[in-house]
Amino acid sequence: AYGVVLITTKKGVSGQPKIEFGTSLGFSKIAKRIKVLDASQFREALAYYGLGNGNDKGGNVNALDAITRTAVTQNYNLSISGGNENARFRISMGALDQDGIVRKTGIRKYTANISANFKLLQSRKLGIDINLIPSQYKEEIAPISNDAGSRGSLIGNALQWNPTEALRKANDSLNVVPGGDLLNPLAVQEAITDKSRVTTILASISPYYKITKDLEYRFLYSINYGIGTRGTTVQPFINFNDTYGKGRLRLAQSQLSTEQFTHTLSYNKKIAKDLNLNAVAGFEYLKYTSKGYDLGGFGQAGVGLGSYGYDYADYIQYTDPTNRSISSYADPTNELQSYFVRTVFNYKDKYLLTGTFRADGSTKFGKNNKYGYFPSFAGAWNVSKEKFFHVDFINSLKLRAGWGKTGNSEFPSGSAQTRYTFPNGTPAINATNNANEDLKWQDDRQYNVGLDIGVLNNRITLTADYFNKKTTDLLFPAESYIPGVAGAVTWKNLSGNVVNKGFEFAINSSIINKKDFTLDFGVNATFVKNEVSKLSAPLNTGGLHGQGITGTTVEVIKNGLPINAFFTKNFQGFDASGFAIYEDDGYTLFYTGNPNPKALLGITLSAGYKKLSFTANMNGAFGHKIYNNTLNSVINVGSISNGKNIAVSVLRDPVKESFANPLSASSRFLEKGNYLKMANATLSYAFGNIGKDIKGLNVYVTGQNLFTITKFSGFDPEVNTDKNQGGVPSTGIEYIPYPTARVFTFGINVGF
């Protein structure tokens, strides 16, 4: 929907075979903690709320510490390249062993890349590029979800755990208490094993022929095949209501393949004095297929799944035959066919004109609108190359303008077709999707105007742009009201518009540029305004989770408001009895905040002294709100009345909230999302060549997520929890996510 990303992999170079090796060792810990009560504060809270000491178990534990760790990451890369002018090769291999900061999580990844480039015939007009990339990664996954209900997931269990109650008993066994609503996070972690393995192979071959000096034809065929398996087991000792005493097993597999055929003609020629033409025309065809299965079952009551020294998946037949689940799927094949052309005219590097046109046809859309047509135009005027331009301190000045249209097809395959599912164990089939022969591409139309300036011998450069982007024909899955197909959805294009407009600026400066010392500084900022208009009816999204509020939505897509605007009860404090006060007594929902940042900021600093160099990057966002679903439903005041922990902010609230105050979604849980983060910083020393055989020796240390300046009380203000409602995306809601890690990495790169 937002353009094209071109990825160019490294290729072999001519000459003697060259070996490059790199390795790094990293250490990571949790970057920020959510402030819940420690043991002494918990005892203080029991007295403050008049709860007695029945829930004071006498201990002093930190449950989050118990399930997290200092994680170690090892990374190794080796490559060999060489060849001559007519035949080059490169072989590389990599291995990554990355532990997660949550115990029993991590990734093991193995990759290889084999590429070769050949020029054939005596004329060398015929060439061929070959690439092969196999990879496999194995992941161990924690029981952390974004849709956990009243019992929460692992992070929620740790935040709620009574800090005075031991996680293990005196005999070192796990403290598991059947019944009730309290889950020991350490026991949950030990009871659940969740592992996945994904194997992929990407292969491509691309012959080309230079028809003339200026005209080249190229063909590309590639195939990307991946297969993934995931197995999850739950031991019978954990006090989940449905698995206690029985255990549970789930085994799933998915397969995805992508085929691509591309034909292009490229033309590059000086067609007149001082006028150059660069043109590309092409055809592309892509085909996606996806299928898989999912098996699951419980152990038999009183028998469980046993303990025979094997993984449960090795004897899935031992599950209770009356309590198994079996499902499989085959998504409709998705095909995309495209025709495209691009031309670039360049006159004296003074006037540049670019035009592109794409015609994309997709089987995802209805038969009446399979094709979308997407033109774009852009022009630039290099004013500083004009004879009349005489400004001594301005070295370059370029004016730019552009207009373009792109399409979005990122929604499920088969959404324009009638589709059915086969229920588990019953002969009937259910309609899940209704056909829409008129379903069409979502459109994004954008124009921009800007300028580029370089001053003081280009030691200071400025780029400024105004942009205006309008999205129309939004794709949306609407519930069906057609008789006989209850529960099915119909994908349609909504009538509304979403407009994003604003300014982008980037300033880069070479403050010091001497032989042995350099210092560069850059800042980029974006200021954006977002608004919805001409929508026939509001759309609710941002579905919350947690006891008493699951299913409640706090966001809306509505005319006159920013997209995904927070729309909920307006909290106005507590009354003398500790009950919440809402505007209009809570009967009316109000616009209470914008989840979309009004300003985005990036800062880059780089410095070098002889062979020593330092780089640092910061990023930030400002002017938006975040909904703290974790505070709302996991560590609220009502938890302590049930023997669970609460947030420090609740205990320190100036007004004592009543336990009888109903749990409710409201603007009370909206927090400022402003932040400035030191995203990464690297200090490196380039030893260079040592002797005849060691080439380009470089050592470095890198830090990631070093610190964040923010008032947000959650783990990380860069929130990415998916709280969509019925397929309508959400943004800006935080709910017991995997914590962000602070990472320090030490590495070395060397060639031979």
Tab-separated table of C-alpha atoms in Angstrom, residues 554 610 727:
chain	number	residue	atom	x	y	z
A	554	VAL	CA	-12.706	1.864	23.618
A	610	LYS	CA	41.082	8.294	13.890
A	727	GLY	CA	-11.001	-7.478	11.854
